mmCIF file of C-alpha atoms in Angstrom:
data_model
loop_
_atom_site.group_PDB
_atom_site.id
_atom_site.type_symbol
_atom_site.label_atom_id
_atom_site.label_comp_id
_atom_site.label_asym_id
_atom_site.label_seq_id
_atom_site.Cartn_x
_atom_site.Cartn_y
_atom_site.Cartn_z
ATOM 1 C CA UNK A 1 191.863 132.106 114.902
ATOM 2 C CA UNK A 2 191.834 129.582 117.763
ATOM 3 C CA UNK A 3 188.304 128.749 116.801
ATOM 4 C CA UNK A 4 188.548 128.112 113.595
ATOM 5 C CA UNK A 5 191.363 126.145 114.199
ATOM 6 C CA UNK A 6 189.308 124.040 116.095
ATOM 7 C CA UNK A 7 186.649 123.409 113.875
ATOM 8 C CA UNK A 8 189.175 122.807 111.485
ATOM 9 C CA UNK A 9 190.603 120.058 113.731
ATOM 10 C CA UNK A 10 187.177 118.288 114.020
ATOM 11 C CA UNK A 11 187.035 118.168 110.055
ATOM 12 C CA UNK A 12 190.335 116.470 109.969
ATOM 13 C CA UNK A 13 190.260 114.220 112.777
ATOM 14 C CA UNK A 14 188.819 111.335 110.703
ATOM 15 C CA UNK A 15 191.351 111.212 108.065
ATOM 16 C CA UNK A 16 194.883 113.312 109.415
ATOM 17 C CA UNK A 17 195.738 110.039 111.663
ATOM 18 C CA UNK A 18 195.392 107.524 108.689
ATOM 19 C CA UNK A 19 198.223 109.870 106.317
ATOM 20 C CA UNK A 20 201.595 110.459 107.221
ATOM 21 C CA UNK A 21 204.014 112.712 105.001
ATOM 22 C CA UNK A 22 206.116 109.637 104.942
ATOM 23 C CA UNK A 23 204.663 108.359 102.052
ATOM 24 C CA UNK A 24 206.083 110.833 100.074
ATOM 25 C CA UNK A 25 209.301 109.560 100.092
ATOM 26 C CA UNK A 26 209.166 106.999 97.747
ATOM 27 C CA UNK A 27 212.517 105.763 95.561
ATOM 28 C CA UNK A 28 213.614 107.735 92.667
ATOM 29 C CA UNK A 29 211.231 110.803 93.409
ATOM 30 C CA UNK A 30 212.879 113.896 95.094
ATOM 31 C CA UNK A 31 210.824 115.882 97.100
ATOM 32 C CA UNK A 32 210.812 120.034 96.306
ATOM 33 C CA UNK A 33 210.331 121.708 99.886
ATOM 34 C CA UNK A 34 209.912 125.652 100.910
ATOM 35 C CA UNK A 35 212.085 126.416 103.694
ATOM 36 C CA UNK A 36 210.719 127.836 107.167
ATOM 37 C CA UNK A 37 212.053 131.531 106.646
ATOM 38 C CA UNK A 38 211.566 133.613 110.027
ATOM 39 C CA UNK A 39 208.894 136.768 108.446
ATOM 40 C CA UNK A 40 208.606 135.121 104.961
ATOM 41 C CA UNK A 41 207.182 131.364 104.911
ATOM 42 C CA UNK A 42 203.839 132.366 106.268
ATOM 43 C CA UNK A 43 200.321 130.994 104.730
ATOM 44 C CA UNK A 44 200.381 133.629 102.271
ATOM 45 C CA UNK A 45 203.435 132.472 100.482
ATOM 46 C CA UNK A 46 203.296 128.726 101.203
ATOM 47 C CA UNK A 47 199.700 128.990 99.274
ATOM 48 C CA UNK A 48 201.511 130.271 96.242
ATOM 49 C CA UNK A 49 204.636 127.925 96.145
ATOM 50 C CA UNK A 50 201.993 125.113 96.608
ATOM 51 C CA UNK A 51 200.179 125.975 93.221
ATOM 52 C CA UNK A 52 203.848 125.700 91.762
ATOM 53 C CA UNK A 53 204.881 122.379 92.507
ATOM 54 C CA UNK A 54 206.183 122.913 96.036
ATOM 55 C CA UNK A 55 205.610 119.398 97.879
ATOM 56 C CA UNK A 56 205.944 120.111 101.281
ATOM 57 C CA UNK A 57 206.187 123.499 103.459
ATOM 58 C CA UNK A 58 207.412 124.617 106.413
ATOM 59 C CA UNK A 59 206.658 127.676 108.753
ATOM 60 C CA UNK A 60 209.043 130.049 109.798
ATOM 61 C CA UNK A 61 210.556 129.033 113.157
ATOM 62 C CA UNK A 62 208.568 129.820 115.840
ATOM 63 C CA UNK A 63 210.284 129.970 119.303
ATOM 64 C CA UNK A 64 208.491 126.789 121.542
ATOM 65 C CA UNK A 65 208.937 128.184 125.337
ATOM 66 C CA UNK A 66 206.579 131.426 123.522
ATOM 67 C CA UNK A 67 204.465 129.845 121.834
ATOM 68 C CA UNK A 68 203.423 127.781 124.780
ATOM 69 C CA UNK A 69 203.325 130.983 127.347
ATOM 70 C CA UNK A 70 201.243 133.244 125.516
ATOM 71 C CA UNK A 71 197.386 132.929 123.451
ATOM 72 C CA UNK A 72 198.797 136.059 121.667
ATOM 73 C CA UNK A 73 201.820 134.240 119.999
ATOM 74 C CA UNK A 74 200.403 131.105 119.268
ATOM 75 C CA UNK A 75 197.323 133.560 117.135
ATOM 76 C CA UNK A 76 199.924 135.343 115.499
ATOM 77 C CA UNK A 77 202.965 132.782 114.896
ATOM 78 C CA UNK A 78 200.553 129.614 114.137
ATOM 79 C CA UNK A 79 198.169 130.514 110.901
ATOM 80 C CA UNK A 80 196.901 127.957 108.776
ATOM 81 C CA UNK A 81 194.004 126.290 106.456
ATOM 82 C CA UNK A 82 192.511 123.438 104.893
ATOM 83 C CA UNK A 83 194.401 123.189 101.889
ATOM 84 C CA UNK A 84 197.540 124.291 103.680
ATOM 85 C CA UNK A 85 198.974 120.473 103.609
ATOM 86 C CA UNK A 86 201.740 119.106 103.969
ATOM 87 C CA UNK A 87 202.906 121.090 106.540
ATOM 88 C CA UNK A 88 205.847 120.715 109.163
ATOM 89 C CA UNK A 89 205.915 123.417 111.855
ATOM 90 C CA UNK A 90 209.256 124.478 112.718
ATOM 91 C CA UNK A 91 210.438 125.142 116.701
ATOM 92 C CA UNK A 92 213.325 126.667 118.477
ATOM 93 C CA UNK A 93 213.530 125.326 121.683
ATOM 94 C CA UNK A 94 216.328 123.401 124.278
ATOM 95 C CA UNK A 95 213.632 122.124 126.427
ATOM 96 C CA UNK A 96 212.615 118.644 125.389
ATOM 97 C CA UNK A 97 208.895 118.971 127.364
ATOM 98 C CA UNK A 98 208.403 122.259 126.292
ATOM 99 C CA UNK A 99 209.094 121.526 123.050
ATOM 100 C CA UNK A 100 206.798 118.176 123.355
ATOM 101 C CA UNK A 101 203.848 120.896 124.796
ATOM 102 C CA UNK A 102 204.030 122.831 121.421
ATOM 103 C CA UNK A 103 204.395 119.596 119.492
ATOM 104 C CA UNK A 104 201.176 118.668 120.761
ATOM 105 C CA UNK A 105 199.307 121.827 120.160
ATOM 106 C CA UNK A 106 200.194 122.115 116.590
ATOM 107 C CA UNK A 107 199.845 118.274 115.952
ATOM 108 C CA UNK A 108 195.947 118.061 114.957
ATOM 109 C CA UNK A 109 197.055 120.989 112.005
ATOM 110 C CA UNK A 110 199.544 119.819 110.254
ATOM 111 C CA UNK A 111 201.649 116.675 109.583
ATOM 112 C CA UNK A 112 204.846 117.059 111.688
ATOM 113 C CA UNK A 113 207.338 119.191 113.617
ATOM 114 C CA UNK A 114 211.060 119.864 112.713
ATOM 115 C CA UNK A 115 213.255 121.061 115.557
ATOM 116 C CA UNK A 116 215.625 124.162 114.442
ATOM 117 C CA UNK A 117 219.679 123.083 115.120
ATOM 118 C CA UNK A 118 220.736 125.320 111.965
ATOM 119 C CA UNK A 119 220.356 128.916 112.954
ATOM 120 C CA UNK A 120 223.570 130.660 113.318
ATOM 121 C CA UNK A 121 221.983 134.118 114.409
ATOM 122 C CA UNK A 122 223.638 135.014 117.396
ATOM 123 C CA UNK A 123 220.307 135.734 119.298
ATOM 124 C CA UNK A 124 219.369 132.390 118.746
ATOM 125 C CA UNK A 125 222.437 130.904 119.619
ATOM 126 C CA UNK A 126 223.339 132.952 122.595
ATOM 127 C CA UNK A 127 219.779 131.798 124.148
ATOM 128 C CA UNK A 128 220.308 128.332 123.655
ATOM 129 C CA UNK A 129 218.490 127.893 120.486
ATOM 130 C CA UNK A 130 219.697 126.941 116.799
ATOM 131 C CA UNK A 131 222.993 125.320 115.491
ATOM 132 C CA UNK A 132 224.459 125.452 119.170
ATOM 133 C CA UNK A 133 222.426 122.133 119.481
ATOM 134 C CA UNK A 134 224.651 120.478 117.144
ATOM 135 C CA UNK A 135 226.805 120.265 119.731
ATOM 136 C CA UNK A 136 224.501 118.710 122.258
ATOM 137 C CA UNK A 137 223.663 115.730 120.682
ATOM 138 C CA UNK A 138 222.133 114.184 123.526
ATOM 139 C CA UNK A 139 219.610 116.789 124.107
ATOM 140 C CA UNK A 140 218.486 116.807 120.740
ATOM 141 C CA UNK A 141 217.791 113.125 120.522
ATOM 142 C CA UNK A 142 215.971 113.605 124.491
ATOM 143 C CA UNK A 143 213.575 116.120 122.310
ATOM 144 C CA UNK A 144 213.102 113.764 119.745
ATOM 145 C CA UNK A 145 212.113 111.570 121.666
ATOM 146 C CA UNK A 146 209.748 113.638 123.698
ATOM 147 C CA UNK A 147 207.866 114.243 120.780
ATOM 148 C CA UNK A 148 207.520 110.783 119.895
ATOM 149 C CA UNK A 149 206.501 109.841 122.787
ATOM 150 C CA UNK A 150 203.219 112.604 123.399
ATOM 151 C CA UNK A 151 202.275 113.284 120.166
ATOM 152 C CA UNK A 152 199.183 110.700 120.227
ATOM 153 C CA UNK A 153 199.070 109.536 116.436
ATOM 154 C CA UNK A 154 202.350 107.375 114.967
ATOM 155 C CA UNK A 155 202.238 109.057 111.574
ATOM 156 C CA UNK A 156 203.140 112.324 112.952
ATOM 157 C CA UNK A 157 206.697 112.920 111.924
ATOM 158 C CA UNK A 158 209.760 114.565 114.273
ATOM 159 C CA UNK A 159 212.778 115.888 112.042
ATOM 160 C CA UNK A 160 215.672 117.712 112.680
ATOM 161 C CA UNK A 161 217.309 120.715 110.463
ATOM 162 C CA UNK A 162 221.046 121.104 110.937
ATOM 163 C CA UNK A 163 224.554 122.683 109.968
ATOM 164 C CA UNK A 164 227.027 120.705 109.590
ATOM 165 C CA UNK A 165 230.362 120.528 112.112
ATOM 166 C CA UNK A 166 234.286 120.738 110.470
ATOM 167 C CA UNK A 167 234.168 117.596 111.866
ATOM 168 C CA UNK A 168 232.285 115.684 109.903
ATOM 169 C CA UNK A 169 232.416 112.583 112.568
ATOM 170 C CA UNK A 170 230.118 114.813 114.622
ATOM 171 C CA UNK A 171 227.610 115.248 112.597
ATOM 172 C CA UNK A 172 227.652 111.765 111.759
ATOM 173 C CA UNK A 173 227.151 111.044 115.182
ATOM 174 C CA UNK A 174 224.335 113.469 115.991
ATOM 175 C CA UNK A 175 222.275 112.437 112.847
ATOM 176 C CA UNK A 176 222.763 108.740 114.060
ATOM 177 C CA UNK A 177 221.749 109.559 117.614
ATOM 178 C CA UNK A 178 218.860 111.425 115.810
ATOM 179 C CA UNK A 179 217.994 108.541 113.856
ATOM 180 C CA UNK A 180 217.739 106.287 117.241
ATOM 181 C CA UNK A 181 215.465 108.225 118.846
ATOM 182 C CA UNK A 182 213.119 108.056 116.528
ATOM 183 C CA UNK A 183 213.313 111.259 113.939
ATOM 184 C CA UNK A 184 211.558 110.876 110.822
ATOM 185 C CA UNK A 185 213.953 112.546 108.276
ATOM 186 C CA UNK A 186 217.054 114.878 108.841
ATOM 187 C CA UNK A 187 216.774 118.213 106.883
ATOM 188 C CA UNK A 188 221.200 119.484 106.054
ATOM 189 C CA UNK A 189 222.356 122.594 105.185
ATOM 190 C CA UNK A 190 225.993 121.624 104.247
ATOM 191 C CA UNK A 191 227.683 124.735 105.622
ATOM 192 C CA UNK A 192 228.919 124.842 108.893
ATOM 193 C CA UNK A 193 227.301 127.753 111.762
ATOM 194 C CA UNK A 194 229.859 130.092 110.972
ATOM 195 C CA UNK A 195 229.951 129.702 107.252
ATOM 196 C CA UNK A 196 227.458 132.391 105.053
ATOM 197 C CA UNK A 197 227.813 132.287 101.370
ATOM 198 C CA UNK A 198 230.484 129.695 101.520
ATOM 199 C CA UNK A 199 229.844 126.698 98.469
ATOM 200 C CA UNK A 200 227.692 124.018 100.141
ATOM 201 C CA UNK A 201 229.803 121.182 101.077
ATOM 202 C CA UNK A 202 228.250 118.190 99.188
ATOM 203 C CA UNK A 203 230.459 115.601 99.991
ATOM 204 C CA UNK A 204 229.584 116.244 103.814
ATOM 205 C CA UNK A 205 225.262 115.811 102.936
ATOM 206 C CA UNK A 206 226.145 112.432 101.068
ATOM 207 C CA UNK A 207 228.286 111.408 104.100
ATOM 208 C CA UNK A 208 225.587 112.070 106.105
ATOM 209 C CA UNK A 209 223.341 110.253 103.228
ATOM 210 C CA UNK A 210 225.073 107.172 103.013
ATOM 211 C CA UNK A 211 225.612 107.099 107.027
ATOM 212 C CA UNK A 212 221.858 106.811 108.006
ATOM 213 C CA UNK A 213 219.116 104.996 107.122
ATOM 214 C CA UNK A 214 216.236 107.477 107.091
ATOM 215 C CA UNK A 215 215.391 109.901 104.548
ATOM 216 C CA UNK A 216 217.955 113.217 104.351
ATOM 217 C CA UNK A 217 217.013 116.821 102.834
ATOM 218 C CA UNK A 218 219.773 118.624 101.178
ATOM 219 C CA UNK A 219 219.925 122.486 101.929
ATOM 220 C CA UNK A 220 221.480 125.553 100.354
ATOM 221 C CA UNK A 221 221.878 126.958 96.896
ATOM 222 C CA UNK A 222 218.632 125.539 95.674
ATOM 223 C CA UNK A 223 217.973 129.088 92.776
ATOM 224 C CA UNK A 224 216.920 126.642 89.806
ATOM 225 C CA UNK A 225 214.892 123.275 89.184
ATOM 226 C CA UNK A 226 217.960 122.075 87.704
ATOM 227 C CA UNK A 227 219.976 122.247 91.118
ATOM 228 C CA UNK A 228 217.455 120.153 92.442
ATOM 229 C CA UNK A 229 218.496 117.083 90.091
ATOM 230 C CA UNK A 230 222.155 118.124 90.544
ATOM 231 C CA UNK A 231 221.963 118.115 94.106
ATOM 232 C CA UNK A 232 220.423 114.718 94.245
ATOM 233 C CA UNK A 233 223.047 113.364 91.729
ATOM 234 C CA UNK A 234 225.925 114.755 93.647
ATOM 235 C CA UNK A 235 224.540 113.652 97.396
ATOM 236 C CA UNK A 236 221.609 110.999 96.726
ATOM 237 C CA UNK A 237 219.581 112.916 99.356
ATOM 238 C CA UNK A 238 215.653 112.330 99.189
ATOM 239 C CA UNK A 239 214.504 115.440 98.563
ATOM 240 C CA UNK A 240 215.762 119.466 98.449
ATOM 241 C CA UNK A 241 214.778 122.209 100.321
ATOM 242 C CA UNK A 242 214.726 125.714 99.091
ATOM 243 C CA UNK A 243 215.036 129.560 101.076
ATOM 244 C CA UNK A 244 216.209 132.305 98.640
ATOM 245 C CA UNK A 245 215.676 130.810 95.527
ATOM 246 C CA UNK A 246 212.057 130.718 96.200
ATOM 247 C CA UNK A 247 211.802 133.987 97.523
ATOM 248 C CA UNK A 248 212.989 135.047 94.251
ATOM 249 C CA UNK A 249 211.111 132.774 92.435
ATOM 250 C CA UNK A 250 208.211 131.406 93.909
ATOM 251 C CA UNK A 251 207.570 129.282 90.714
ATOM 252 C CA UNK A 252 211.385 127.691 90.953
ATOM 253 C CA UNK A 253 210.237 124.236 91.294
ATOM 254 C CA UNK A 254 207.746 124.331 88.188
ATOM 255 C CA UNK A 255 210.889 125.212 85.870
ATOM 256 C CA UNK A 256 210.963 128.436 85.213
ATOM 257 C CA UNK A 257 213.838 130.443 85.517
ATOM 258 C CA UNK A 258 212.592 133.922 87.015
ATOM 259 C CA UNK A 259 208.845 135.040 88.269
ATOM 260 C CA UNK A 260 206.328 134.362 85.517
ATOM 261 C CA UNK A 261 204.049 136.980 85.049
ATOM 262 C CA UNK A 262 201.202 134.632 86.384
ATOM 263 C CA UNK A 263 203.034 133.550 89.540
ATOM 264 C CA UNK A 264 203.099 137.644 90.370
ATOM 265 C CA UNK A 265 199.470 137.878 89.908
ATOM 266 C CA UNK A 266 198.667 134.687 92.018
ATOM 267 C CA UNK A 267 200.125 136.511 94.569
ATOM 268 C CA UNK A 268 198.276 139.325 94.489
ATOM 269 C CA UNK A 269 195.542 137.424 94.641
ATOM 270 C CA UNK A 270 196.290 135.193 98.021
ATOM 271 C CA UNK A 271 197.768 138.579 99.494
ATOM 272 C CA UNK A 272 193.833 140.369 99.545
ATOM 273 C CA UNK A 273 192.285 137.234 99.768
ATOM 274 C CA UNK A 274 194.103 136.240 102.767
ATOM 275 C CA UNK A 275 194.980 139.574 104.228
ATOM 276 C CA UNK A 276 198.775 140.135 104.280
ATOM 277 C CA UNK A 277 199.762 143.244 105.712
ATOM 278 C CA UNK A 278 201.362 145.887 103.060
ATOM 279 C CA UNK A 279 204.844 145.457 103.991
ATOM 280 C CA UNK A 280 205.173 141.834 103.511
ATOM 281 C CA UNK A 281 203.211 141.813 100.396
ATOM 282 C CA UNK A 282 205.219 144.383 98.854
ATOM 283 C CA UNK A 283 208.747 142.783 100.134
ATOM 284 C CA UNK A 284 207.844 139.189 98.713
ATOM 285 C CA UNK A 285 207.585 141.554 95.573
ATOM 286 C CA UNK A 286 210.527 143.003 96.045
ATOM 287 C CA UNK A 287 212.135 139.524 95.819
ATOM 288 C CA UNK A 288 210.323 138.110 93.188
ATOM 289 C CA UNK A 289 211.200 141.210 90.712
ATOM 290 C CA UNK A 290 214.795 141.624 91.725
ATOM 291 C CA UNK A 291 216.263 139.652 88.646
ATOM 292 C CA UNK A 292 213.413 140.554 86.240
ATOM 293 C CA UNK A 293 213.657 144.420 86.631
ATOM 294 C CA UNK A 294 216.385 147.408 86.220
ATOM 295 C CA UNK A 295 217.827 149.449 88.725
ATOM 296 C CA UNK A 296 215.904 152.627 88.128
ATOM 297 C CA UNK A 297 212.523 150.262 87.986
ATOM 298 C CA UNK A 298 213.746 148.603 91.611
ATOM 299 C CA UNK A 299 213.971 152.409 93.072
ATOM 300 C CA UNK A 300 210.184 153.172 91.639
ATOM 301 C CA UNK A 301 208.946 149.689 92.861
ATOM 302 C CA UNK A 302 210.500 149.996 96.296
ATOM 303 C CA UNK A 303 209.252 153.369 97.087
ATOM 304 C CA UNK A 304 205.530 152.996 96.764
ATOM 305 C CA UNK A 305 203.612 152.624 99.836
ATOM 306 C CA UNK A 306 199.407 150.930 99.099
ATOM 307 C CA UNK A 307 198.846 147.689 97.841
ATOM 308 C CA UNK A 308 196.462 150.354 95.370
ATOM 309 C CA UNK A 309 199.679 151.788 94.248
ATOM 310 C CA UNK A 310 201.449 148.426 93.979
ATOM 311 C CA UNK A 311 198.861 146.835 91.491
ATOM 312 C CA UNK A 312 198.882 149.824 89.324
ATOM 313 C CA UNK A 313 201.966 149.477 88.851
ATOM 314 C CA UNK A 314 201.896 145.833 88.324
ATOM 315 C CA UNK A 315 199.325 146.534 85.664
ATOM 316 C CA UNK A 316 201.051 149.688 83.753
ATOM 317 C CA UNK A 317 204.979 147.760 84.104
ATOM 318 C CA UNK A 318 204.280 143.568 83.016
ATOM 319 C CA UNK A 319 200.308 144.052 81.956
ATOM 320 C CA UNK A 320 197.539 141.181 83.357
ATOM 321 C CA UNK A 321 197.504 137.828 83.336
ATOM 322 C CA UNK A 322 194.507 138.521 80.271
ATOM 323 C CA UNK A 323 197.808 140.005 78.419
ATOM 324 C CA UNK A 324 199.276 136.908 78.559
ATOM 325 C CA UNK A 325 197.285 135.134 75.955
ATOM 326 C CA UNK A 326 197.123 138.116 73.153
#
C-alpha cells in the first residue's frame, strides 16, 4: 500500500500544492459532506457517495499516537486513490506533535486533517481523546497550530469537529481560540457529549455561526436533501455533514429519498472492484435496505453469509440495473 501511495504522491506533487478545499466554500453554495464513521467511511463507501453528489469526505477517525507507532496501522487505517478527492483525514489525538507527525504523513494524499473533539465514547474519552477536548481549549488550539506550522504547503487545511457545551459561552470561546490559531473551518454537532438522540440544538450552531469568521459545518440529523437547505436556513452554516443518513442512503445528497436501485448496484461494484471484506459489504447493505425492505426480508438478507449469496439475492429481490429501463 505504502508504495503505491508513494507513487501516487509523485503524480500529485505538481498540482495538490496549487488547490486547496477552501475554494469550495464559496457564498450561497452549501457544501454536502460524508462524515468520518469509525468501520464505515472507508474508500469503498466514500467512492460511492462521491458518484452521488457527496462534495467532500472524511475517513473514519484514526487514533494519531497509532498511526505514527506502527507500519501495520498506518496500511490498514490509511487507504486511498486517485480519484479519492477531497479528502480530510480525521485524528484522535491530545498530543499536539504527535498529532503534527501524522498530519504530515497523510498531507501529500489528501487535502486536510480534522482533529476529533466530538466523540463521546467513553474509551475515547477516558484516554484523553474526543469531546473531553472541548474542555481544553488551549490544547486544541496548541494542535492547531502544530499542524499549521509543519505541514509544508499553506493550502492544506486544519479543522476541528466538536460537541457543543450547556454553556454555550464555552464553545464560543473554544471555536474562537480555534479560529486564532489558524483552523480552516469548524465542523458542529449541536448536541452536547452526553446527549444521543436528543433534537440538535440549532440555535447553539448559528451562535457559533454568527460568532466566527471562518466557515462552520452543521452536524446531526442530516436523513434527507431537504434537511440540508433547512439546516442552512435555520443556522446559516456553510455546508452539512452527514453520518446515518448516508449510511442509509448513500444517494441522500442527489435527492432521493431511500437507496435507488442503481446506488445498490454501484456498490456492488466498488465492493469487488476494490476488495471489501464480506462483512462490511454486507452491513453497508444492511443499512442501505433497512427502510426499503420488510421485516421477514431483513431476517433473509441478514442471515446470508458470501458476497455469491448476497448478489443473488440482490438479483432475484429488486432485479439489475438492465431492469431499470424495461
Amino acid at each position: 500500500m505504502l508504495a503505491s501511495l508513494q507513487r501516487y504522491w509523485r503524480e500529485m506533487k505538481t498540482s495538490n500544492g496549487n488547490t486547496s478545499i477552501m475554494d469550495m466554500f464559496e457564498k450561497g453554495k452549501v457544501l454536502k459532506i460524508c462524515a468520518p464513521m469509525v468501520r464505515y467511511s472507508k474508500l469503498a463507501f466514500r467512492s460511492l457517495v462521491r458518484k452521488y453528489n457527496c462534495d467532500i469526505c472524511f475517513t473514519p477517525m484514526i487514533v494519531a499516537a497509532d498511526f505514527m507507532r506502527s507500519v501495520k496501522a498506518r496500511d490498514s487505517e490509511f487507504t486511498t486513490n486517485e480519484s479519492d478527492r477531497p479528502l480530510i483525514v480525521q485524528f484522535a489525538s491530545h498530543d499536539a506533535q504527535t498529532l503534527a507527525d501524522a498530519a504530515c504523513v497523510v498531507a501529500p494524499f489528501s487535502d486536510g486533517v480534522d482533529l476529533n473533539c466530538g466523540c463521546p465514547q467513553r474509551w475515547a474519552m477516558s484516554a484523553g481523546y474526543g469531546a473531553c477536548l472541548i474542555n481544553k481549549p488551549e490544547l486544541v488550539k496548541d494542535m492547531v497550530r502544530h499542524i499549521r506550522n509543519q505541514v509544508d504547503n499553506p493550502n492544506y487545511t486544519a479543522s476541528i469537529k466538536i460537541r457543543i457545551h450547556k454553556d454555550l459561552r464555552r464553545t464560543v470561546d473554544l471555536c474562537q481560540k480555534a479560529e486564532s490559531a489558524g483552523a480552516s473551518w469548524i465542523t458542529v454537532h449541536g448536541r452536547t457529549a452526553e446527549e444521543r438522540h436528543q433534537p440538535v440544538h440549532y440555535d447553539a450552531i448559528k451562535t457559533i455561526k454568527d460568532s466566527v469568521s471562518i466557515p462552520v459545518i452543521a452536524n446531526g440529523d442530516i436523513k434527507y436533501l431537504r434537511d440540508v437547505e433547512s439546516t442552512h436556513q435555520l443556522t446559516g452554516v456553510d455546508g452539512v455533514m452527514a453520518a446515518r443518513g448516508l449510511l442509509a442512503n448513500p444517494a441522500m445528497f442527489t435527492g432521493y429519498e431511500d437507496t435507488p436501485l442503481e446506488c445498490i448496484w454501484d456498490w456492488v461494484d466498488i465492493s469487488i472492484e476494490q476488495g471489501t471484506p464480506f462483512t462490511c459489504f454486507h452491513h453497508h447493505l444492511i443499512y442501505m435496505l433497512e427502510r426499503v425492505s420488510s421485516q421477514p426480508e431483513r431476517k433473509v438478507f441478514n442471515s446470508l453469509s458470501s458476497t455469491s449469496a448476497v448478489i443473488d439475492y440482490l438479483q432475484n429481490t429488486y432485479g439489475s440495473v438492465d431492469d431499470l429501463g424495461s
